[in-house]
Structures are given as structure tokens and as C-alpha cells.
mmCIF file of C-alpha atoms in Angstrom:
data_model
loop_
_atom_site.group_PDB
_atom_site.id
_atom_site.type_symbol
_atom_site.label_atom_id
_atom_site.label_comp_id
_atom_site.label_asym_id
_atom_site.label_seq_id
_atom_site.Cartn_x
_atom_site.Cartn_y
_atom_site.Cartn_z
ATOM 1 C CA MET A 1 -27.951 -41.204 -83.574
ATOM 2 C CA ILE A 2 -28.349 -42.957 -80.283
ATOM 3 C CA PRO A 3 -28.031 -41.287 -76.827
ATOM 4 C CA CYS A 4 -25.604 -43.039 -74.462
ATOM 5 C CA LEU A 5 -24.116 -42.283 -71.032
ATOM 6 C CA ASN A 6 -20.466 -42.945 -70.271
ATOM 7 C CA GLY A 7 -19.836 -44.112 -66.710
ATOM 8 C CA ALA A 8 -17.235 -41.382 -66.154
ATOM 9 C CA THR A 9 -20.057 -38.801 -66.070
ATOM 10 C CA THR A 10 -21.349 -40.541 -62.933
ATOM 11 C CA MET A 11 -17.937 -41.588 -61.682
ATOM 12 C CA PRO A 12 -18.710 -42.078 -57.922
ATOM 13 C CA TYR A 13 -21.713 -44.247 -58.611
ATOM 14 C CA ASP A 14 -21.892 -47.930 -59.491
ATOM 15 C CA ILE A 15 -23.087 -49.731 -62.599
ATOM 16 C CA GLY A 16 -26.499 -50.422 -61.116
ATOM 17 C CA SER A 17 -27.101 -46.679 -60.717
ATOM 18 C CA ASP A 18 -25.757 -45.971 -64.196
ATOM 19 C CA ILE A 19 -28.120 -48.502 -65.758
ATOM 20 C CA LEU A 20 -31.259 -47.506 -63.783
ATOM 21 C CA TYR A 21 -30.961 -43.711 -63.984
ATOM 22 C CA SER A 22 -29.755 -43.686 -67.600
ATOM 23 C CA SER A 23 -32.840 -45.617 -68.628
ATOM 24 C CA LEU A 24 -35.139 -43.332 -66.644
ATOM 25 C CA ALA A 25 -33.523 -40.268 -68.160
ATOM 26 C CA GLY A 26 -34.092 -41.497 -71.708
ATOM 27 C CA PHE A 27 -30.697 -42.848 -72.725
ATOM 28 C CA HIS A 28 -30.719 -46.016 -74.849
ATOM 29 C CA GLY A 29 -27.169 -47.062 -74.000
ATOM 30 C CA VAL A 30 -24.745 -47.159 -71.076
ATOM 31 C CA GLU A 31 -21.027 -47.180 -71.761
ATOM 32 C CA ILE A 32 -19.542 -49.314 -68.989
ATOM 33 C CA LEU A 33 -16.184 -48.386 -67.425
ATOM 34 C CA ILE A 34 -13.844 -51.324 -66.952
ATOM 35 C CA GLU A 35 -13.022 -49.988 -63.479
ATOM 36 C CA LYS A 36 -16.695 -50.117 -62.502
ATOM 37 C CA LEU A 37 -17.145 -53.488 -64.168
ATOM 38 C CA GLU A 38 -14.313 -54.991 -62.125
ATOM 39 C CA ASN A 39 -15.985 -53.782 -58.932
ATOM 40 C CA PHE A 40 -19.350 -55.132 -60.089
ATOM 41 C CA LEU A 41 -17.908 -58.607 -60.786
ATOM 42 C CA GLU A 42 -16.647 -58.855 -57.197
ATOM 43 C CA LYS A 43 -20.235 -59.285 -56.055
ATOM 44 C CA TYR A 44 -22.241 -60.179 -59.201
ATOM 45 C CA SER A 45 -21.963 -62.226 -62.361
ATOM 46 C CA LYS A 46 -22.145 -61.440 -66.065
ATOM 47 C CA GLU A 47 -25.596 -63.044 -66.004
ATOM 48 C CA ASP A 48 -26.700 -60.569 -63.349
ATOM 49 C CA LEU A 49 -25.421 -57.687 -65.489
ATOM 50 C CA LYS A 50 -27.280 -58.868 -68.563
ATOM 51 C CA ARG A 51 -30.412 -59.237 -66.511
ATOM 52 C CA PHE A 52 -30.074 -55.705 -65.043
ATOM 53 C CA LEU A 53 -29.762 -54.285 -68.558
ATOM 54 C CA GLY A 54 -32.675 -56.287 -69.866
ATOM 55 C CA GLU A 55 -34.987 -55.254 -67.018
ATOM 56 C CA VAL A 56 -34.830 -51.618 -68.091
ATOM 57 C CA ASN A 57 -34.320 -52.331 -71.803
ATOM 58 C CA ILE A 58 -30.994 -50.538 -72.190
ATOM 59 C CA SER A 59 -27.911 -51.616 -74.146
ATOM 60 C CA ALA A 60 -24.254 -51.596 -73.203
ATOM 61 C CA PRO A 61 -22.619 -50.833 -76.600
ATOM 62 C CA SER A 62 -19.109 -50.250 -75.281
ATOM 63 C CA ILE A 63 -16.761 -51.343 -72.548
ATOM 64 C CA CYS A 64 -14.556 -48.305 -71.862
ATOM 65 C CA CYS A 65 -11.084 -48.291 -70.356
ATOM 66 C CA LEU A 66 -9.714 -44.994 -68.996
ATOM 67 C CA LYS A 67 -6.251 -46.329 -68.167
ATOM 68 C CA LYS A 68 -3.584 -44.855 -70.376
ATOM 69 C CA SER A 69 -1.471 -47.965 -69.959
ATOM 70 C CA PHE A 70 -4.063 -50.527 -70.997
ATOM 71 C CA LEU A 71 -2.653 -51.213 -74.422
ATOM 72 C CA LEU A 72 0.880 -51.405 -73.004
ATOM 73 C CA GLN A 73 -0.020 -54.076 -70.483
ATOM 74 C CA LYS A 74 0.125 -57.799 -71.053
ATOM 75 C CA PHE A 75 -3.205 -59.116 -72.323
ATOM 76 C CA ASP A 76 -3.900 -61.708 -69.581
ATOM 77 C CA GLU A 77 -6.829 -63.730 -68.359
ATOM 78 C CA LYS A 78 -8.281 -60.614 -66.687
ATOM 79 C CA THR A 79 -8.425 -58.924 -70.139
ATOM 80 C CA ARG A 80 -10.138 -61.992 -71.591
ATOM 81 C CA GLU A 81 -12.628 -62.038 -68.707
ATOM 82 C CA ILE A 82 -13.635 -58.442 -69.546
ATOM 83 C CA LEU A 83 -13.964 -59.339 -73.233
ATOM 84 C CA GLU A 84 -16.070 -62.356 -72.383
ATOM 85 C CA VAL A 85 -18.444 -60.165 -70.312
ATOM 86 C CA GLY A 86 -18.648 -57.738 -73.250
ATOM 87 C CA ARG A 87 -19.499 -60.523 -75.660
ATOM 88 C CA PHE A 88 -22.099 -61.932 -73.252
ATOM 89 C CA ILE A 89 -23.979 -58.660 -72.752
ATOM 90 C CA GLY A 90 -23.752 -57.710 -76.434
ATOM 91 C CA SER A 91 -21.175 -54.949 -76.319
ATOM 92 C CA LYS A 92 -19.744 -54.267 -79.765
ATOM 93 C CA TYR A 93 -16.830 -52.033 -78.812
ATOM 94 C CA LEU A 94 -13.836 -51.923 -76.486
ATOM 95 C CA ALA A 95 -12.929 -48.272 -76.128
ATOM 96 C CA ILE A 96 -9.239 -47.638 -75.366
ATOM 97 C CA ARG A 97 -6.977 -44.581 -75.282
ATOM 98 C CA GLY A 98 -3.649 -43.745 -76.783
ATOM 99 C CA GLY A 99 -1.404 -40.705 -76.889
ATOM 100 C CA LEU A 100 2.189 -39.554 -77.236
ATOM 101 C CA TYR A 101 2.894 -39.496 -73.505
ATOM 102 C CA GLY A 102 6.359 -37.982 -73.987
ATOM 103 C CA LYS A 103 7.278 -40.056 -77.029
ATOM 104 C CA SER A 104 7.743 -38.883 -80.629
ATOM 105 C CA PHE A 105 4.864 -39.689 -82.935
ATOM 106 C CA HIS A 106 7.037 -42.234 -84.817
ATOM 107 C CA GLN A 107 7.813 -44.057 -81.549
ATOM 108 C CA ALA A 108 4.205 -43.939 -80.356
ATOM 109 C CA LYS A 109 2.864 -45.080 -83.741
ATOM 110 C CA ASP A 110 5.071 -48.163 -83.906
ATOM 111 C CA MET A 111 4.073 -49.125 -80.365
ATOM 112 C CA TYR A 112 0.356 -48.660 -80.855
ATOM 113 C CA VAL A 113 0.226 -50.368 -84.259
ATOM 114 C CA SER A 114 1.906 -53.465 -82.748
ATOM 115 C CA ARG A 115 -0.378 -53.587 -79.735
ATOM 116 C CA LEU A 116 -3.563 -52.830 -81.641
ATOM 117 C CA ARG A 117 -2.844 -55.647 -84.092
ATOM 118 C CA GLU A 118 -2.287 -58.020 -81.204
ATOM 119 C CA LEU A 119 -5.512 -56.983 -79.433
ATOM 120 C CA SER A 120 -7.378 -57.024 -82.760
ATOM 121 C CA SER A 121 -6.586 -60.704 -83.168
ATOM 122 C CA ILE A 122 -7.663 -61.467 -79.600
ATOM 123 C CA ILE A 123 -10.874 -59.456 -79.689
ATOM 124 C CA ASP A 124 -11.985 -60.931 -83.002
ATOM 125 C CA GLY A 125 -12.964 -64.066 -81.104
ATOM 126 C CA TYR A 126 -15.384 -62.121 -78.926
ATOM 127 C CA ASP A 127 -17.397 -60.457 -81.688
ATOM 128 C CA MET A 128 -16.182 -57.023 -80.623
ATOM 129 C CA ASN A 129 -14.299 -54.142 -82.227
ATOM 130 C CA ILE A 130 -11.688 -51.736 -80.979
ATOM 131 C CA ALA A 131 -12.708 -48.076 -80.836
ATOM 132 C CA PHE A 132 -9.344 -46.317 -80.578
ATOM 133 C CA GLU A 133 -9.397 -42.894 -78.904
ATOM 134 C CA TRP A 134 -6.381 -40.804 -79.784
ATOM 135 C CA ILE A 135 -5.332 -37.931 -77.510
ATOM 136 C CA GLY A 136 -3.883 -35.805 -80.273
ATOM 137 C CA GLU A 137 -4.439 -34.724 -83.870
ATOM 138 C CA MET A 138 -6.978 -36.585 -86.056
ATOM 139 C CA ASN A 139 -4.493 -37.140 -88.859
ATOM 140 C CA GLN A 140 -2.210 -38.977 -86.459
ATOM 141 C CA ALA A 141 -5.062 -41.153 -85.266
ATOM 142 C CA MET A 142 -6.029 -42.040 -88.849
ATOM 143 C CA ASP A 143 -2.385 -42.794 -89.672
ATOM 144 C CA ILE A 144 -2.292 -45.352 -86.860
ATOM 145 C CA VAL A 145 -5.638 -46.931 -87.720
ATOM 146 C CA ASN A 146 -4.773 -47.067 -91.425
ATOM 147 C CA THR A 147 -1.427 -48.749 -90.660
ATOM 148 C CA VAL A 148 -3.079 -51.311 -88.389
ATOM 149 C CA ASN A 149 -5.383 -52.082 -91.339
ATOM 150 C CA ARG A 150 -7.852 -54.304 -89.540
ATOM 151 C CA GLU A 151 -11.637 -54.178 -90.089
ATOM 152 C CA ASN A 152 -12.301 -54.416 -86.345
ATOM 153 C CA VAL A 153 -10.128 -51.369 -85.506
ATOM 154 C CA GLY A 154 -11.531 -47.875 -85.941
ATOM 155 C CA LEU A 155 -11.753 -44.478 -84.322
ATOM 156 C CA LEU A 156 -13.433 -43.213 -81.248
ATOM 157 C CA ILE A 157 -13.762 -39.478 -81.685
ATOM 158 C CA ASP A 158 -13.870 -37.444 -78.424
ATOM 159 C CA THR A 159 -15.148 -33.927 -78.931
ATOM 160 C CA PHE A 160 -13.013 -32.580 -76.039
ATOM 161 C CA TYR A 161 -9.775 -34.053 -77.315
ATOM 162 C CA TRP A 162 -10.607 -33.012 -80.861
ATOM 163 C CA TYR A 163 -11.142 -29.415 -79.676
ATOM 164 C CA LYS A 164 -7.966 -29.350 -77.503
ATOM 165 C CA TYR A 165 -5.561 -30.972 -79.972
ATOM 166 C CA ASP A 166 -7.004 -30.518 -83.428
ATOM 167 C CA GLU A 167 -10.079 -28.245 -83.821
ATOM 168 C CA SER A 168 -10.240 -28.646 -87.605
ATOM 169 C CA LEU A 169 -13.654 -29.524 -88.925
ATOM 170 C CA ASP A 170 -11.944 -30.557 -92.178
ATOM 171 C CA SER A 171 -10.056 -33.235 -90.177
ATOM 172 C CA LEU A 172 -13.395 -34.735 -89.237
ATOM 173 C CA ARG A 173 -14.717 -34.500 -92.789
ATOM 174 C CA LYS A 174 -11.682 -36.479 -94.018
ATOM 175 C CA ILE A 175 -12.224 -39.465 -91.792
ATOM 176 C CA PRO A 176 -13.709 -42.407 -93.755
ATOM 177 C CA SER A 177 -17.264 -43.038 -92.581
ATOM 178 C CA ASP A 178 -16.597 -46.734 -91.996
ATOM 179 C CA LYS A 179 -13.782 -45.867 -89.554
ATOM 180 C CA ILE A 180 -15.882 -43.778 -87.200
ATOM 181 C CA PHE A 181 -16.845 -46.415 -84.673
ATOM 182 C CA PHE A 182 -17.957 -44.427 -81.636
ATOM 183 C CA ILE A 183 -18.339 -40.894 -80.298
ATOM 184 C CA HIS A 184 -17.619 -39.399 -76.894
ATOM 185 C CA ILE A 185 -19.420 -36.038 -76.640
ATOM 186 C CA CYS A 186 -19.215 -33.166 -74.194
ATOM 187 C CA ASP A 187 -18.579 -29.438 -74.172
ATOM 188 C CA CYS A 188 -15.825 -27.521 -72.349
ATOM 189 C CA GLU A 189 -15.035 -24.249 -70.715
ATOM 190 C CA ASP A 190 -13.654 -21.279 -72.678
ATOM 191 C CA LEU A 191 -9.958 -21.541 -71.765
ATOM 192 C CA PRO A 192 -6.738 -21.480 -73.754
ATOM 193 C CA ARG A 193 -6.320 -24.948 -75.197
ATOM 194 C CA GLU A 194 -2.959 -25.558 -73.481
ATOM 195 C CA LYS A 195 -4.700 -25.113 -70.153
ATOM 196 C CA LEU A 196 -7.660 -27.362 -70.833
ATOM 197 C CA GLU A 197 -7.901 -30.557 -68.778
ATOM 198 C CA ASP A 198 -10.563 -33.261 -68.505
ATOM 199 C CA LYS A 199 -11.922 -31.497 -65.403
ATOM 200 C CA HIS A 200 -12.961 -28.565 -67.626
ATOM 201 C CA ARG A 201 -15.579 -30.627 -69.510
ATOM 202 C CA VAL A 202 -19.183 -29.488 -69.119
ATOM 203 C CA TYR A 203 -22.633 -30.608 -70.324
ATOM 204 C CA CYS A 204 -23.315 -30.281 -74.012
ATOM 205 C CA GLY A 205 -24.283 -26.803 -75.079
ATOM 206 C CA LEU A 206 -22.711 -25.058 -72.070
ATOM 207 C CA GLY A 207 -19.296 -24.489 -73.578
ATOM 208 C CA VAL A 208 -17.351 -23.460 -76.678
ATOM 209 C CA ILE A 209 -16.954 -26.712 -78.649
ATOM 210 C CA PRO A 210 -18.810 -26.399 -81.985
ATOM 211 C CA LEU A 211 -20.978 -29.408 -81.293
ATOM 212 C CA ILE A 212 -23.686 -28.371 -83.785
ATOM 213 C CA ASP A 213 -21.106 -28.357 -86.614
ATOM 214 C CA ILE A 214 -19.700 -31.673 -85.446
ATOM 215 C CA LEU A 215 -23.119 -33.354 -85.352
ATOM 216 C CA LYS A 216 -23.946 -32.025 -88.797
ATOM 217 C CA ILE A 217 -20.709 -33.483 -90.205
ATOM 218 C CA LEU A 218 -21.387 -36.845 -88.555
ATOM 219 C CA ASP A 219 -24.919 -36.807 -89.971
ATOM 220 C CA GLU A 220 -23.644 -35.994 -93.450
ATOM 221 C CA LYS A 221 -21.212 -38.915 -93.162
ATOM 222 C CA GLY A 222 -24.057 -41.257 -92.317
ATOM 223 C CA TYR A 223 -23.074 -41.880 -88.716
ATOM 224 C CA ARG A 224 -25.967 -43.483 -86.906
ATOM 225 C CA GLY A 225 -24.146 -44.857 -83.892
ATOM 226 C CA TYR A 226 -23.873 -43.831 -80.260
ATOM 227 C CA LEU A 227 -23.252 -40.391 -78.808
ATOM 228 C CA SER A 228 -21.843 -41.201 -75.402
ATOM 229 C CA VAL A 229 -21.793 -38.281 -72.926
ATOM 230 C CA GLU A 230 -18.413 -38.372 -71.176
ATOM 231 C CA ILE A 231 -17.698 -35.711 -68.538
ATOM 232 C CA PHE A 232 -15.075 -35.675 -65.824
ATOM 233 C CA ARG A 233 -16.248 -33.006 -63.458
ATOM 234 C CA GLU A 234 -16.231 -33.207 -59.623
ATOM 235 C CA GLU A 235 -18.879 -30.487 -59.422
ATOM 236 C CA TYR A 236 -21.269 -32.786 -61.227
ATOM 237 C CA TRP A 237 -20.113 -35.877 -59.380
ATOM 238 C CA ARG A 238 -21.296 -34.357 -56.095
ATOM 239 C CA GLU A 239 -24.855 -34.227 -57.432
ATOM 240 C CA ASP A 240 -27.495 -36.933 -57.177
ATOM 241 C CA PRO A 241 -26.922 -39.536 -59.934
ATOM 242 C CA GLN A 242 -30.436 -39.197 -61.269
ATOM 243 C CA LEU A 243 -29.996 -35.436 -61.659
ATOM 244 C CA ILE A 244 -26.621 -35.976 -63.454
ATOM 245 C CA THR A 245 -28.207 -38.363 -65.980
ATOM 246 C CA ILE A 246 -31.208 -36.150 -66.598
ATOM 247 C CA ASN A 247 -28.980 -33.119 -67.159
ATOM 248 C CA ALA A 248 -26.636 -35.094 -69.424
ATOM 249 C CA TYR A 249 -29.567 -36.385 -71.515
ATOM 250 C CA ASP A 250 -31.506 -33.131 -71.734
ATOM 251 C CA MET A 251 -28.420 -31.099 -72.776
ATOM 252 C CA LEU A 252 -27.472 -33.671 -75.414
ATOM 253 C CA ILE A 253 -30.983 -33.718 -76.906
ATOM 254 C CA GLY A 254 -31.017 -29.891 -76.869
ATOM 255 C CA VAL A 255 -27.871 -29.640 -78.922
ATOM 256 C CA GLY A 256 -29.210 -32.277 -81.324
ATOM 257 C CA LEU A 257 -32.408 -30.271 -81.849
ATOM 258 C CA GLU A 258 -30.311 -27.136 -82.602
ATOM 259 C CA ALA A 259 -28.347 -29.108 -85.132
ATOM 260 C CA GLY A 260 -31.491 -30.616 -86.674
ATOM 261 C CA ILE A 261 -30.249 -34.086 -85.835
ATOM 262 C CA ARG A 262 -32.486 -36.861 -84.484
ATOM 263 C CA ILE A 263 -30.994 -38.382 -81.325
ATOM 264 C CA ILE A 264 -33.284 -41.263 -80.366
#
């Protein structure tokens, strides 16, 4: 499996810092936040971004959107600009979120299936895939992805959301291997699940999520993709970006060693 850093872990810092310090720490990939990318493009070009990545020999496997409303918005020229940048720098995934957000599952499913099919047709022309992150139970996520029934639409499994909303290792075992596109990995504080929020995420190995079991299941299923450390924690954000990336990398590798999994 391949170590990667999600830009949320270094939220206050720009893409340039993410690329440089992730490479120095040992990561092989940087997951670029759309929000950071938009800021970057105000001063630089996609050619500059590709050059920055190449100078430190690091990949950008995924463009990640944190906005809950992304799939519900009109796919305009701004969306296509982001996809063109992704295609140009070699990103293979667009990571987007979905959840109930006050709707019944039936209502939410119909809405997401329609929008995912529309985006699937658009993104196909950019040689990218949709990694769909579901804030809810794994069986619901698979129901949506199966109904969409497109080769370029699969799951992004987030260990925090899995722990908060599902927590069944059997749910992970049941996911078809070819539909596991991407992994967001972190640990979390020991709190009742109904009280858990993104701000309670911590570095891998410092919390209660059974990451070792999760990694073993992924390994058994033949997953050899990216493990992207995604942590929303202001305590960490106040630290130096190089220290954040070193801690994120070292903790991830440590959990991998405990699980007997090669993360390189």
C-alpha cells in the first residue's frame, strides 16, 4: 500500500508546503484539496503544479472535495477546469462526499445515483474515476455504487466514518475488491459514537479505531492503493507543517508494521 497525505491534515498550509514536506517525510502521494487547488490557480498554472510535483518525485493520486454540496451543484466550467488539472497532473480519482443530511435513505439514494451517473459521464473524458465517500453505513454506500453501475465509480472508505456509522469488519469484508478505490485513514478519540466529530480525529495508532484489523482486511482483499492520512484537528494545524507531515507518516508506518503490512 502507498502512503499519502490528504491536504486537510495540513489545512492552514498551501499546496506547495504539502508537496515539499510530504516528500521529505516519506509520503509517495499528496491528495490535493479542491479548495487549496483553487487558491493555487489564482497565482500559478497547472504546468507549475506538475513541475512542483515532479521536482520532488511525488504523485497527486486524488483531487479531494470537502464540500458536502459538490454533487448537488451544477457541473460548470469551474468543475471542468478542476478535472482538466487532475488529468494533466495524472490524478486518477476525484474524491467526493455524500450523506443523508436530513433526508431518508431512499431520497438520498435517488439523488446521488442521478448525480453520480451524470458526473461519471463527464469525468470519463478526463481519464479519472469517482471515489465516493459515504458518511453512513457501508451497505448503504454499496447500494448506491451498485445502482450507479459504472466502472469509474467506486468507494472511498474513510476509517473515521466507518467507525462512527458502521464499525462492522464484516461490512468491509463484503465490499468487492474492485470497488475499493481509495482509503482515508486516521484514528479517533475514545468517545461515544454519537458525540464523535471530525475534530476528534488523531494520528494513526493514537486512538480506538481497529486500524490493524482494517489494514489486514484490505491486504487480504488485494488492495494495493493509497492510504491517505486525513485528519481535521486544530491542535495539529497549529504545529509546523513539516512536523505535521513527519508525525502523520511515522504514525501510519508504525500501524502498518504492527499489522504486518508493507506501506511503501
